[in-house]
CSV table of C-alpha atoms in Angstrom, one decimal:
chain,number,residue,atom,x,y,z
A,1,UNK,CA,119.6,6.0,235.9
A,2,UNK,CA,120.1,4.7,239.2
A,3,UNK,CA,121.5,1.1,239.9
A,4,UNK,CA,123.1,-1.7,241.5
A,5,UNK,CA,125.9,-3.7,240.5
A,6,UNK,CA,127.3,-6.5,242.6
A,7,UNK,CA,130.4,-8.9,241.6
A,8,UNK,CA,132.8,-10.6,243.5
A,9,UNK,CA,130.4,-14.4,244.5
A,10,UNK,CA,131.8,-17.8,243.7
A,11,UNK,CA,132.4,-21.0,244.5
A,12,UNK,CA,134.4,-21.5,247.6
A,13,UNK,CA,135.7,-24.4,250.2
A,14,UNK,CA,135.0,-24.5,253.4
A,15,UNK,CA,136.7,-22.2,255.5
A,16,UNK,CA,138.0,-20.0,252.7
A,17,UNK,CA,136.7,-16.4,251.8
A,18,UNK,CA,135.5,-13.9,249.4
A,19,UNK,CA,134.4,-10.4,249.0
A,20,UNK,CA,130.7,-8.9,247.6
A,21,UNK,CA,131.0,-5.5,246.2
A,22,UNK,CA,128.7,-3.3,245.1
A,23,UNK,CA,128.6,-0.4,243.0
A,24,UNK,CA,126.3,2.2,242.7
A,25,UNK,CA,125.6,4.2,239.8
A,26,UNK,CA,126.0,8.5,240.7
A,27,UNK,CA,122.4,9.2,241.7
A,28,UNK,CA,122.7,5.9,244.5
A,29,UNK,CA,124.4,7.4,247.5
A,30,UNK,CA,126.1,4.3,249.8
A,31,UNK,CA,127.1,6.5,252.1
A,32,UNK,CA,123.4,6.9,252.3
A,33,UNK,CA,123.3,3.8,254.2
A,34,UNK,CA,123.0,0.2,252.2
A,35,UNK,CA,122.6,-3.4,253.2
A,36,UNK,CA,124.0,-6.9,252.8
A,37,UNK,CA,121.1,-9.6,252.1
A,38,UNK,CA,120.7,-13.7,251.2
A,39,UNK,CA,118.3,-15.9,249.2
A,40,UNK,CA,119.0,-19.7,250.0
A,41,UNK,CA,117.0,-21.8,247.8
A,42,UNK,CA,114.2,-22.8,249.6
A,43,UNK,CA,113.7,-20.4,251.9
A,44,UNK,CA,113.3,-16.0,252.6
A,45,UNK,CA,115.0,-13.4,251.8
A,46,UNK,CA,117.1,-12.8,255.0
A,47,UNK,CA,119.0,-8.8,255.7
A,48,UNK,CA,123.0,-10.3,256.5
A,49,UNK,CA,124.7,-7.2,257.6
A,50,UNK,CA,124.4,-3.2,256.9
A,51,UNK,CA,125.6,0.7,257.8
A,52,UNK,CA,123.7,3.6,258.2
A,53,UNK,CA,125.1,6.5,257.7
A,54,UNK,CA,127.2,7.0,260.4
A,55,UNK,CA,128.9,3.9,260.4
A,56,UNK,CA,127.4,2.1,262.5
A,57,UNK,CA,127.3,-1.7,261.0
A,58,UNK,CA,124.9,-4.3,262.6
A,59,UNK,CA,124.9,-7.6,261.1
A,60,UNK,CA,122.8,-11.7,261.9
A,61,UNK,CA,124.6,-13.6,264.5
A,62,UNK,CA,125.1,-16.0,261.7
A,63,UNK,CA,127.8,-13.9,260.6
A,64,UNK,CA,128.5,-12.0,263.4
A,65,UNK,CA,132.5,-11.9,263.7
A,66,UNK,CA,133.1,-14.0,260.2
A,67,UNK,CA,132.0,-11.1,257.6
A,68,UNK,CA,132.5,-7.5,257.8
A,69,UNK,CA,130.3,-4.4,255.8
A,70,UNK,CA,132.4,-2.0,254.5
A,71,UNK,CA,132.2,0.9,252.2
A,72,UNK,CA,133.9,3.2,249.7
A,73,UNK,CA,132.5,6.1,249.3
A,74,UNK,CA,134.9,8.0,247.0
A,75,UNK,CA,134.2,4.8,244.8
A,76,UNK,CA,130.8,4.4,245.9
A,77,UNK,CA,130.9,1.5,246.3
A,78,UNK,CA,130.4,-1.4,249.4
A,79,UNK,CA,131.8,-4.3,251.0
A,80,UNK,CA,131.2,-7.5,252.2
A,81,UNK,CA,134.3,-9.3,253.0
A,82,UNK,CA,133.3,-12.8,254.1
A,83,UNK,CA,135.5,-15.1,255.8
A,84,UNK,CA,135.4,-18.2,257.3
A,85,UNK,CA,132.7,-19.9,255.2
A,86,UNK,CA,130.3,-22.5,255.3
A,87,UNK,CA,128.2,-24.5,253.4
A,88,UNK,CA,124.6,-23.1,255.6
A,89,UNK,CA,126.9,-19.8,253.2
A,90,UNK,CA,124.9,-21.1,250.5
A,91,UNK,CA,122.9,-18.7,248.5
A,92,UNK,CA,123.4,-16.0,246.6
A,93,UNK,CA,123.5,-11.7,247.8
A,94,UNK,CA,122.0,-8.9,247.4
A,95,UNK,CA,122.4,-5.3,247.8
A,96,UNK,CA,120.1,-3.1,249.0
A,97,UNK,CA,120.0,1.0,249.3
A,98,UNK,CA,118.7,2.3,253.2
A,99,UNK,CA,118.1,5.5,252.5
A,100,UNK,CA,115.2,7.4,250.4
A,101,UNK,CA,113.6,4.8,247.0
A,102,UNK,CA,115.1,1.1,247.5
A,103,UNK,CA,117.3,-0.3,244.4
A,104,UNK,CA,118.2,-3.7,245.3
A,105,UNK,CA,121.0,-5.0,243.2
A,106,UNK,CA,120.6,-8.4,240.9
A,107,UNK,CA,123.0,-10.0,242.5
A,108,UNK,CA,126.1,-12.6,242.9
A,109,UNK,CA,125.3,-16.6,243.1
A,110,UNK,CA,127.9,-17.5,246.2
A,111,UNK,CA,128.6,-21.6,246.8
A,112,UNK,CA,130.5,-22.9,249.5
A,113,UNK,CA,131.0,-26.7,249.1
A,114,UNK,CA,131.6,-28.7,252.1
């Protein structure tokens, strides 16, 4: 069964760092392209970062220079390294496939205190 499982969220002070992980089941290949999304209370879900088949990465302007998306094909896992966190980064973070069928993870909460 296809499945994405996020982990690594938590509570951190402003300026701190977190690394999110998204582990994919064998029926999903993270090499084909993945994205990290977030949804804050009362707001629409937005694409934060993506990584394509060729390794090209893209970021929403608000996280450029602070967040880095990467993948480990051997572990079939995608990461989101988040540095210099701000209170406005507080949200539930989700990973999603960007190729073939659309699969979402269950989400992991990130809370940044001021």
